[in-house]
mmCIF file of N, CA, C and O in Angstrom:
data_model
loop_
_atom_site.group_PDB
_atom_site.id
_atom_site.type_symbol
_atom_site.label_atom_id
_atom_site.label_comp_id
_atom_site.label_asym_id
_atom_site.label_seq_id
_atom_site.Cartn_x
_atom_site.Cartn_y
_atom_site.Cartn_z
ATOM 1 N N MET A 1 86.893 118.275 111.667
ATOM 2 C CA MET A 1 87.110 116.637 111.004
ATOM 3 C C MET A 1 86.307 116.372 112.394
ATOM 4 O O MET A 1 85.836 115.414 111.839
ATOM 5 N N SER A 2 86.682 116.601 113.923
ATOM 6 C CA SER A 2 85.895 116.124 115.055
ATOM 7 C C SER A 2 84.106 116.276 114.840
ATOM 8 O O SER A 2 83.828 115.673 115.323
ATOM 9 N N GLN A 3 83.778 117.490 114.296
ATOM 10 C CA GLN A 3 82.716 117.708 114.217
ATOM 11 C C GLN A 3 81.918 116.820 113.273
ATOM 12 O O GLN A 3 80.869 116.535 113.411
ATOM 13 N N ASP A 4 82.772 116.383 112.120
ATOM 14 C CA ASP A 4 82.002 115.737 111.288
ATOM 15 C C ASP A 4 81.682 114.271 112.002
ATOM 16 O O ASP A 4 80.792 113.591 111.551
ATOM 17 N N ARG A 5 82.817 113.792 112.891
ATOM 18 C CA ARG A 5 82.504 112.244 113.449
ATOM 19 C C ARG A 5 81.193 112.708 114.470
ATOM 20 O O ARG A 5 80.621 111.957 114.446
ATOM 21 N N THR A 6 80.833 113.823 115.233
ATOM 22 C CA THR A 6 79.820 113.880 116.051
ATOM 23 C C THR A 6 78.696 114.059 115.283
ATOM 24 O O THR A 6 77.572 113.492 115.512
ATOM 25 N N ASN A 7 78.583 114.456 113.984
ATOM 26 C CA ASN A 7 77.370 114.941 113.313
ATOM 27 C C ASN A 7 76.881 113.248 112.597
ATOM 28 O O ASN A 7 75.791 113.380 112.328
ATOM 29 N N SER A 8 77.806 112.537 111.997
ATOM 30 C CA SER A 8 77.507 111.274 111.399
ATOM 31 C C SER A 8 76.804 110.270 112.650
ATOM 32 O O SER A 8 76.135 109.345 112.558
ATOM 33 N N ALA A 9 76.959 110.380 114.034
ATOM 34 C CA ALA A 9 76.403 109.690 114.946
ATOM 35 C C ALA A 9 74.856 110.246 115.345
ATOM 36 O O ALA A 9 74.410 109.539 115.744
ATOM 37 N N GLY A 10 74.799 111.286 115.135
ATOM 38 C CA GLY A 10 73.301 112.145 115.166
ATOM 39 C C GLY A 10 72.717 112.336 114.158
ATOM 40 O O GLY A 10 72.444 111.557 113.526
ATOM 41 N N SER A 11 72.320 113.700 113.906
ATOM 42 C CA SER A 11 71.349 114.132 112.837
ATOM 43 C C SER A 11 72.274 114.555 111.751
ATOM 44 O O SER A 11 73.427 114.907 111.698
ATOM 45 N N VAL A 12 71.672 114.891 110.469
ATOM 46 C CA VAL A 12 71.875 115.148 109.301
ATOM 47 C C VAL A 12 71.256 116.516 109.346
ATOM 48 O O VAL A 12 70.586 116.547 108.949
ATOM 49 N N ARG A 13 72.273 117.308 108.785
ATOM 50 C CA ARG A 13 71.903 118.550 108.524
ATOM 51 C C ARG A 13 72.483 118.952 106.878
ATOM 52 O O ARG A 13 73.310 118.503 106.521
ATOM 53 N N LEU A 14 71.233 119.356 106.079
ATOM 54 C CA LEU A 14 71.167 120.207 104.693
ATOM 55 C C LEU A 14 71.273 121.007 104.740
ATOM 56 O O LEU A 14 70.289 121.859 105.287
ATOM 57 N N LEU A 15 71.858 121.898 103.320
ATOM 58 C CA LEU A 15 71.970 123.199 102.808
ATOM 59 C C LEU A 15 71.807 123.108 101.277
ATOM 60 O O LEU A 15 72.858 122.793 101.343
ATOM 61 N N PHE A 16 70.576 123.554 100.880
ATOM 62 C CA PHE A 16 71.013 123.022 99.128
ATOM 63 C C PHE A 16 69.899 124.192 98.794
ATOM 64 O O PHE A 16 69.052 124.782 99.724
ATOM 65 N N GLU A 17 70.146 124.307 97.609
ATOM 66 C CA GLU A 17 69.641 125.157 96.981
ATOM 67 C C GLU A 17 68.524 124.440 95.624
ATOM 68 O O GLU A 17 69.390 123.791 94.930
ATOM 69 N N LEU A 18 67.521 125.062 95.541
ATOM 70 C CA LEU A 18 66.783 124.526 94.491
ATOM 71 C C LEU A 18 66.091 125.591 93.442
ATOM 72 O O LEU A 18 65.192 126.486 93.915
ATOM 73 N N SER A 19 66.417 125.701 92.354
ATOM 74 C CA SER A 19 65.556 126.594 91.380
ATOM 75 C C SER A 19 64.190 125.602 90.591
ATOM 76 O O SER A 19 64.638 124.269 90.728
ATOM 77 N N ARG A 20 63.775 126.551 90.042
ATOM 78 C CA ARG A 20 62.502 125.666 89.717
ATOM 79 C C ARG A 20 62.996 125.145 88.178
ATOM 80 O O ARG A 20 62.476 123.608 87.911
ATOM 81 N N ASP A 21 64.032 125.717 87.825
ATOM 82 C CA ASP A 21 64.524 124.724 86.384
ATOM 83 C C ASP A 21 65.191 123.054 86.822
ATOM 84 O O ASP A 21 65.432 122.490 85.890
ATOM 85 N N ASP A 22 65.800 123.031 88.060
ATOM 86 C CA ASP A 22 66.365 121.992 88.542
ATOM 87 C C ASP A 22 65.203 120.825 88.597
ATOM 88 O O ASP A 22 65.422 119.744 88.067
ATOM 89 N N ASN A 23 64.222 121.198 89.513
ATOM 90 C CA ASN A 23 63.262 119.759 89.416
ATOM 91 C C ASN A 23 61.414 121.037 89.514
ATOM 92 O O ASN A 23 60.881 121.280 90.609
ATOM 93 N N THR A 24 60.774 120.991 88.476
ATOM 94 C CA THR A 24 59.629 122.105 88.479
ATOM 95 C C THR A 24 58.604 121.409 89.174
ATOM 96 O O THR A 24 58.302 122.396 90.267
ATOM 97 N N ARG A 25 58.431 120.353 89.386
ATOM 98 C CA ARG A 25 57.326 119.797 90.677
ATOM 99 C C ARG A 25 57.443 119.762 91.957
ATOM 100 O O ARG A 25 56.825 120.146 92.886
ATOM 101 N N LEU A 26 58.929 119.495 92.078
ATOM 102 C CA LEU A 26 59.277 119.265 93.286
ATOM 103 C C LEU A 26 59.324 120.835 94.016
ATOM 104 O O LEU A 26 59.036 121.077 95.073
ATOM 105 N N TYR A 27 59.792 121.658 93.071
ATOM 106 C CA TYR A 27 59.913 123.555 93.578
ATOM 107 C C TYR A 27 58.529 123.643 93.828
ATOM 108 O O TYR A 27 58.323 124.375 95.082
ATOM 109 N N ASP A 28 57.589 123.619 92.880
ATOM 110 C CA ASP A 28 56.296 124.161 92.958
ATOM 111 C C ASP A 28 55.767 123.543 94.363
ATOM 112 O O ASP A 28 54.990 124.223 95.072
ATOM 113 N N ASP A 29 55.837 122.271 94.717
ATOM 114 C CA ASP A 29 55.108 121.504 95.802
ATOM 115 C C ASP A 29 55.628 122.518 97.070
ATOM 116 O O ASP A 29 55.270 122.732 98.022
ATOM 117 N N LEU A 30 57.248 122.762 97.027
ATOM 118 C CA LEU A 30 58.026 123.424 98.208
ATOM 119 C C LEU A 30 57.705 124.791 98.382
ATOM 120 O O LEU A 30 57.413 125.252 99.599
ATOM 121 N N VAL A 31 57.404 125.355 97.194
ATOM 122 C CA VAL A 31 56.984 126.925 97.572
ATOM 123 C C VAL A 31 55.804 127.397 98.045
ATOM 124 O O VAL A 31 55.795 128.525 98.561
ATOM 125 N N ARG A 32 55.035 126.597 98.048
ATOM 126 C CA ARG A 32 53.313 126.763 98.622
ATOM 127 C C ARG A 32 53.718 126.781 100.272
ATOM 128 O O ARG A 32 53.280 127.591 100.857
ATOM 129 N N PHE A 33 55.065 126.366 100.857
ATOM 130 C CA PHE A 33 54.966 126.621 102.167
ATOM 131 C C PHE A 33 56.063 127.658 102.344
ATOM 132 O O PHE A 33 57.182 128.088 101.726
ATOM 133 N N ASN A 34 55.957 128.770 103.361
ATOM 134 C CA ASN A 34 56.351 129.789 103.686
ATOM 135 C C ASN A 34 57.889 129.123 104.239
ATOM 136 O O ASN A 34 58.228 127.698 104.879
ATOM 137 N N LYS A 35 59.330 130.145 104.124
ATOM 138 C CA LYS A 35 60.209 129.253 104.804
ATOM 139 C C LYS A 35 60.406 128.957 105.915
ATOM 140 O O LYS A 35 59.688 129.661 106.785
ATOM 141 N N GLY A 36 60.930 127.983 106.224
ATOM 142 C CA GLY A 36 60.931 127.484 107.715
ATOM 143 C C GLY A 36 60.534 126.213 107.922
ATOM 144 O O GLY A 36 60.563 125.093 107.274
ATOM 145 N N THR A 37 60.162 125.853 108.779
ATOM 146 C CA THR A 37 59.392 124.406 109.710
ATOM 147 C C THR A 37 58.737 123.717 108.976
ATOM 148 O O THR A 37 58.901 122.453 108.549
ATOM 149 N N LYS A 38 57.641 124.501 108.022
ATOM 150 C CA LYS A 38 56.451 123.736 107.501
ATOM 151 C C LYS A 38 57.385 122.997 105.905
ATOM 152 O O LYS A 38 57.066 122.016 105.855
ATOM 153 N N ARG A 39 58.348 124.016 105.653
ATOM 154 C CA ARG A 39 58.945 123.309 104.051
ATOM 155 C C ARG A 39 59.978 122.295 104.440
ATOM 156 O O ARG A 39 60.104 121.472 103.677
ATOM 157 N N VAL A 40 60.677 122.650 105.512
ATOM 158 C CA VAL A 40 61.165 121.438 106.075
ATOM 159 C C VAL A 40 60.734 120.359 106.097
ATOM 160 O O VAL A 40 61.206 119.030 105.542
ATOM 161 N N ASN A 41 59.578 120.232 106.918
ATOM 162 C CA ASN A 41 58.806 118.803 107.353
ATOM 163 C C ASN A 41 58.483 118.149 105.898
ATOM 164 O O ASN A 41 57.925 117.302 105.700
ATOM 165 N N ARG A 42 57.560 119.463 104.781
ATOM 166 C CA ARG A 42 57.331 118.998 103.734
ATOM 167 C C ARG A 42 58.238 118.083 102.738
ATOM 168 O O ARG A 42 58.219 116.970 102.389
ATOM 169 N N LEU A 43 59.588 118.613 102.832
ATOM 170 C CA LEU A 43 60.794 117.844 102.084
ATOM 171 C C LEU A 43 61.063 116.604 102.626
ATOM 172 O O LEU A 43 60.863 115.693 102.207
ATOM 173 N N ARG A 44 61.175 116.683 104.284
ATOM 174 C CA ARG A 44 61.105 115.062 104.933
ATOM 175 C C ARG A 44 60.328 113.956 104.804
ATOM 176 O O ARG A 44 60.299 112.800 104.378
ATOM 177 N N PHE A 45 58.706 114.728 104.585
ATOM 178 C CA PHE A 45 57.692 113.698 104.339
ATOM 179 C C PHE A 45 58.107 113.446 102.852
ATOM 180 O O PHE A 45 58.140 111.745 102.648
ATOM 181 N N LEU A 46 58.394 114.280 101.972
ATOM 182 C CA LEU A 46 58.435 113.686 100.368
ATOM 183 C C LEU A 46 59.681 112.864 100.251
ATOM 184 O O LEU A 46 59.419 111.702 99.539
ATOM 185 N N ALA A 47 60.697 113.140 101.191
ATOM 186 C CA ALA A 47 61.888 112.010 101.154
ATOM 187 C C ALA A 47 61.421 110.813 101.402
ATOM 188 O O ALA A 47 61.956 109.665 101.241
ATOM 189 N N HIS A 48 60.517 110.434 102.956
ATOM 190 C CA HIS A 48 60.117 109.508 103.411
ATOM 191 C C HIS A 48 59.155 108.485 102.550
ATOM 192 O O HIS A 48 59.491 107.352 102.518
ATOM 193 N N GLU A 49 58.601 109.376 101.777
ATOM 194 C CA GLU A 49 57.530 108.239 100.922
ATOM 195 C C GLU A 49 58.185 107.989 99.851
ATOM 196 O O GLU A 49 57.815 106.830 99.386
ATOM 197 N N GLY A 50 59.121 108.780 99.119
ATOM 198 C CA GLY A 50 59.916 108.164 98.067
ATOM 199 C C GLY A 50 60.544 107.249 98.770
ATOM 200 O O GLY A 50 60.936 106.042 97.687
ATOM 201 N N LEU A 51 61.460 107.019 99.443
ATOM 202 C CA LEU A 51 62.348 106.268 100.057
ATOM 203 C C LEU A 51 61.085 104.878 100.579
ATOM 204 O O LEU A 51 61.714 103.838 100.027
ATOM 205 N N MET A 52 60.292 104.968 100.863
ATOM 206 C CA MET A 52 59.328 103.711 101.307
ATOM 207 C C MET A 52 59.030 103.157 99.781
ATOM 208 O O MET A 52 58.452 101.973 99.696
ATOM 209 N N ALA A 53 58.449 104.180 98.988
ATOM 210 C CA ALA A 53 58.349 103.346 97.355
ATOM 211 C C ALA A 53 59.034 102.605 96.933
ATOM 212 O O ALA A 53 58.795 101.753 96.277
ATOM 213 N N GLN A 54 60.416 103.124 96.823
ATOM 214 C CA GLN A 54 61.474 103.025 96.677
ATOM 215 C C GLN A 54 61.459 101.111 97.045
ATOM 216 O O GLN A 54 61.838 100.281 96.437
ATOM 217 N N HIS A 55 61.604 101.130 98.275
ATOM 218 C CA HIS A 55 61.636 99.784 99.028
ATOM 219 C C HIS A 55 60.715 98.903 98.538
ATOM 220 O O HIS A 55 60.897 97.654 98.493
ATOM 221 N N ARG A 56 59.220 99.323 98.524
ATOM 222 C CA ARG A 56 58.071 98.472 97.856
ATOM 223 C C ARG A 56 58.537 97.866 96.336
ATOM 224 O O ARG A 56 58.043 96.935 96.313
ATOM 225 N N THR A 57 58.795 98.821 95.844
ATOM 226 C CA THR A 57 59.335 98.520 94.387
ATOM 227 C C THR A 57 60.277 97.493 94.258
ATOM 228 O O THR A 57 59.895 96.571 93.324
ATOM 229 N N VAL A 58 61.077 97.544 94.974
ATOM 230 C CA VAL A 58 62.431 96.437 95.143
ATOM 231 C C VAL A 58 61.533 95.343 95.474
ATOM 232 O O VAL A 58 61.951 94.391 94.851
ATOM 233 N N ALA A 59 60.709 95.293 96.279
ATOM 234 C CA ALA A 59 60.276 93.975 96.989
ATOM 235 C C ALA A 59 59.613 93.214 96.360
ATOM 236 O O ALA A 59 59.624 92.050 95.794
ATOM 237 N N GLN A 60 58.662 94.283 95.362
ATOM 238 C CA GLN A 60 57.941 93.666 94.280
ATOM 239 C C GLN A 60 58.396 93.147 92.989
ATOM 240 O O GLN A 60 57.819 91.737 92.759
ATOM 241 N N GLU A 61 59.308 93.644 92.934
ATOM 242 C CA GLU A 61 60.002 93.283 91.948
ATOM 243 C C GLU A 61 61.066 91.823 92.062
ATOM 244 O O GLU A 61 61.563 91.261 91.265
ATOM 245 N N GLY A 62 60.982 91.889 93.350
ATOM 246 C CA GLY A 62 61.654 90.077 93.805
ATOM 247 C C GLY A 62 63.555 90.399 93.856
ATOM 248 O O GLY A 62 63.921 89.482 93.573
ATOM 249 N N VAL A 63 63.652 91.633 93.462
ATOM 250 C CA VAL A 63 64.991 91.728 93.530
ATOM 251 C C VAL A 63 65.850 91.532 95.095
ATOM 252 O O VAL A 63 66.564 90.975 95.240
ATOM 253 N N VAL A 64 65.223 92.393 95.998
ATOM 254 C CA VAL A 64 65.808 91.740 97.478
ATOM 255 C C VAL A 64 64.321 91.953 98.343
ATOM 256 O O VAL A 64 63.911 93.194 98.748
ATOM 257 N N ALA A 65 63.647 91.095 98.837
ATOM 258 C CA ALA A 65 62.446 90.930 99.529
ATOM 259 C C ALA A 65 62.517 91.709 100.746
ATOM 260 O O ALA A 65 61.935 92.111 101.658
ATOM 261 N N ALA A 66 64.070 90.992 101.395
ATOM 262 C CA ALA A 66 64.498 91.373 102.790
ATOM 263 C C ALA A 66 64.480 92.960 102.875
ATOM 264 O O ALA A 66 64.248 93.483 103.842
ATOM 265 N N VAL A 67 64.428 93.721 101.907
ATOM 266 C CA VAL A 67 64.653 95.200 102.126
ATOM 267 C C VAL A 67 63.195 95.703 102.634
ATOM 268 O O VAL A 67 62.986 96.925 103.348
ATOM 269 N N ALA A 68 62.036 95.064 102.051
ATOM 270 C CA ALA A 68 60.899 95.674 102.447
ATOM 271 C C ALA A 68 60.195 95.310 103.939
ATOM 272 O O ALA A 68 60.919 94.262 104.111
ATOM 273 N N PRO A 69 59.583 96.262 104.629
ATOM 274 C CA PRO A 69 58.948 96.178 105.629
ATOM 275 C C PRO A 69 57.935 94.782 105.790
ATOM 276 O O PRO A 69 57.670 93.975 104.389
ATOM 277 N N HIS A 70 57.900 94.181 106.711
ATOM 278 C CA HIS A 70 57.211 92.922 106.945
ATOM 279 C C HIS A 70 55.687 93.085 106.566
ATOM 280 O O HIS A 70 55.089 94.384 106.868
ATOM 281 N N GLY A 71 54.797 92.704 105.371
ATOM 282 C CA GLY A 71 53.641 92.940 105.055
ATOM 283 C C GLY A 71 53.873 93.910 103.620
ATOM 284 O O GLY A 71 52.691 94.088 102.986
ATOM 285 N N ALA A 72 54.661 94.236 103.410
ATOM 286 C CA ALA A 72 54.744 94.852 101.725
ATOM 287 C C ALA A 72 54.175 94.402 100.808
ATOM 288 O O ALA A 72 53.903 94.875 99.699
ATOM 289 N N SER A 73 54.365 92.856 100.775
ATOM 290 C CA SER A 73 53.876 92.557 99.497
ATOM 291 C C SER A 73 52.405 92.518 99.503
ATOM 292 O O SER A 73 51.938 92.576 98.202
ATOM 293 N N ASP A 74 51.662 93.163 100.264
ATOM 294 C CA ASP A 74 50.327 92.922 100.259
ATOM 295 C C ASP A 74 49.918 94.547 99.526
ATOM 296 O O ASP A 74 48.614 94.957 99.344
ATOM 297 N N LEU A 75 51.020 95.338 99.985
ATOM 298 C CA LEU A 75 50.752 96.668 99.318
ATOM 299 C C LEU A 75 50.980 96.956 97.752
ATOM 300 O O LEU A 75 51.483 96.404 97.300
ATOM 301 N N ARG A 76 50.370 97.593 96.964
ATOM 302 C CA ARG A 76 50.150 97.638 95.573
ATOM 303 C C ARG A 76 50.607 99.225 95.000
ATOM 304 O O ARG A 76 49.868 100.294 95.447
ATOM 305 N N VAL A 77 51.738 99.595 94.514
ATOM 306 C CA VAL A 77 52.714 100.319 94.094
ATOM 307 C C VAL A 77 53.073 100.658 92.845
ATOM 308 O O VAL A 77 53.149 99.435 92.124
ATOM 309 N N SER A 78 52.452 101.642 92.134
ATOM 310 C CA SER A 78 52.782 101.460 90.784
ATOM 311 C C SER A 78 54.129 101.784 90.120
ATOM 312 O O SER A 78 54.736 102.629 91.046
ATOM 313 N N GLY A 79 54.724 100.848 89.567
ATOM 314 C CA GLY A 79 56.018 100.880 89.521
ATOM 315 C C GLY A 79 56.588 102.212 88.547
ATOM 316 O O GLY A 79 57.657 102.738 89.126
ATOM 317 N N SER A 80 56.209 102.839 88.263
ATOM 318 C CA SER A 80 56.342 104.079 87.123
ATOM 319 C C SER A 80 56.314 105.132 88.250
ATOM 320 O O SER A 80 56.918 106.189 87.595
ATOM 321 N N ILE A 81 55.120 104.909 89.165
ATOM 322 C CA ILE A 81 55.441 106.462 90.001
ATOM 323 C C ILE A 81 56.149 106.181 91.033
ATOM 324 O O ILE A 81 57.135 107.224 91.145
ATOM 325 N N ALA A 82 56.258 105.099 91.157
ATOM 326 C CA ALA A 82 57.901 105.021 92.057
ATOM 327 C C ALA A 82 59.300 105.352 91.554
ATOM 328 O O ALA A 82 60.033 106.131 92.201
ATOM 329 N N ARG A 83 59.055 105.282 90.284
ATOM 330 C CA ARG A 83 60.362 105.375 89.417
ATOM 331 C C ARG A 83 60.503 106.771 89.109
ATOM 332 O O ARG A 83 61.857 107.540 89.364
ATOM 333 N N GLN A 84 59.446 107.339 89.109
ATOM 334 C CA GLN A 84 59.396 109.026 88.647
ATOM 335 C C GLN A 84 59.867 109.643 90.275
ATOM 336 O O GLN A 84 60.387 110.932 90.013
ATOM 337 N N THR A 85 59.459 109.145 91.358
ATOM 338 C CA THR A 85 59.611 109.966 92.943
ATOM 339 C C THR A 85 61.226 109.777 92.943
ATOM 340 O O THR A 85 61.638 110.206 93.256
ATOM 341 N N ASN A 86 61.757 108.559 92.554
ATOM 342 C CA ASN A 86 63.182 108.210 92.665
ATOM 343 C C ASN A 86 64.090 109.329 91.786
ATOM 344 O O ASN A 86 64.680 110.109 91.781
ATOM 345 N N LEU A 87 63.279 109.474 90.615
ATOM 346 C CA LEU A 87 64.178 110.510 89.506
ATOM 347 C C LEU A 87 63.916 111.844 89.998
ATOM 348 O O LEU A 87 65.204 112.622 89.944
ATOM 349 N N ALA A 88 63.037 111.915 90.932
ATOM 350 C CA ALA A 88 62.997 113.380 91.641
ATOM 351 C C ALA A 88 64.174 114.055 92.455
ATOM 352 O O ALA A 88 64.240 114.936 92.536
ATOM 353 N N PHE A 89 64.495 112.482 93.023
ATOM 354 C CA PHE A 89 65.915 113.183 94.148
ATOM 355 C C PHE A 89 66.961 112.718 93.514
ATOM 356 O O PHE A 89 68.155 112.970 94.175
ATOM 357 N N ASP A 90 67.324 112.543 92.006
ATOM 358 C CA ASP A 90 68.465 112.222 91.275
ATOM 359 C C ASP A 90 68.942 113.546 91.211
ATOM 360 O O ASP A 90 68.470 114.578 91.147
ATOM 361 N N ALA A 91 70.500 113.775 91.042
ATOM 362 C CA ALA A 91 70.760 114.682 90.162
ATOM 363 C C ALA A 91 70.471 115.084 89.110
ATOM 364 O O ALA A 91 70.299 114.212 88.123
ATOM 365 N N PRO A 92 70.645 116.299 88.886
ATOM 366 C CA PRO A 92 69.951 116.524 87.131
ATOM 367 C C PRO A 92 71.052 115.768 85.914
ATOM 368 O O PRO A 92 72.479 115.850 86.286
ATOM 369 N N SER A 93 70.548 115.278 84.966
ATOM 370 C CA SER A 93 71.007 114.880 84.016
ATOM 371 C C SER A 93 71.902 115.632 83.273
ATOM 372 O O SER A 93 73.085 115.420 82.985
ATOM 373 N N SER A 94 72.378 117.060 83.151
ATOM 374 C CA SER A 94 73.000 117.871 82.586
ATOM 375 C C SER A 94 73.179 118.952 83.425
ATOM 376 O O SER A 94 71.892 119.455 83.756
ATOM 377 N N ILE A 95 74.535 119.485 83.417
ATOM 378 C CA ILE A 95 74.484 120.908 83.984
ATOM 379 C C ILE A 95 75.151 121.784 83.030
ATOM 380 O O ILE A 95 75.892 121.579 82.268
ATOM 381 N N GLU A 96 74.099 123.006 82.691
ATOM 382 C CA GLU A 96 74.384 123.495 81.589
ATOM 383 C C GLU A 96 75.522 124.480 82.146
ATOM 384 O O GLU A 96 75.808 125.254 83.200
ATOM 385 N N GLY A 97 76.508 124.959 80.992
ATOM 386 C CA GLY A 97 77.643 126.076 81.581
ATOM 387 C C GLY A 97 78.887 125.372 81.894
ATOM 388 O O GLY A 97 79.927 125.779 82.280
ATOM 389 N N LYS A 98 78.969 124.216 81.746
ATOM 390 C CA LYS A 98 80.236 123.468 82.214
ATOM 391 C C LYS A 98 80.679 122.472 81.139
ATOM 392 O O LYS A 98 79.896 121.366 80.557
#
């Protein structure tokens, strides 16, 4: 219990398993790198870019303009590409065998 409290103030550690069937494009992109730092950094980069695209999309749609960083209105992001990025990190739509 105390360990959860100390981790919440510091960094986030993730351990997950991704199969090619879960998300083919993400799997193919990550498998290019050997296990370790390069693969983790690639996932970190993809997550950051997806988050930034999501925030720009929200700002462009006028839903919550305060979420976007200053000057984001000058950026052009395809809404369909941003939605695809967001879907890449969603949970699978169905779980087979359950």
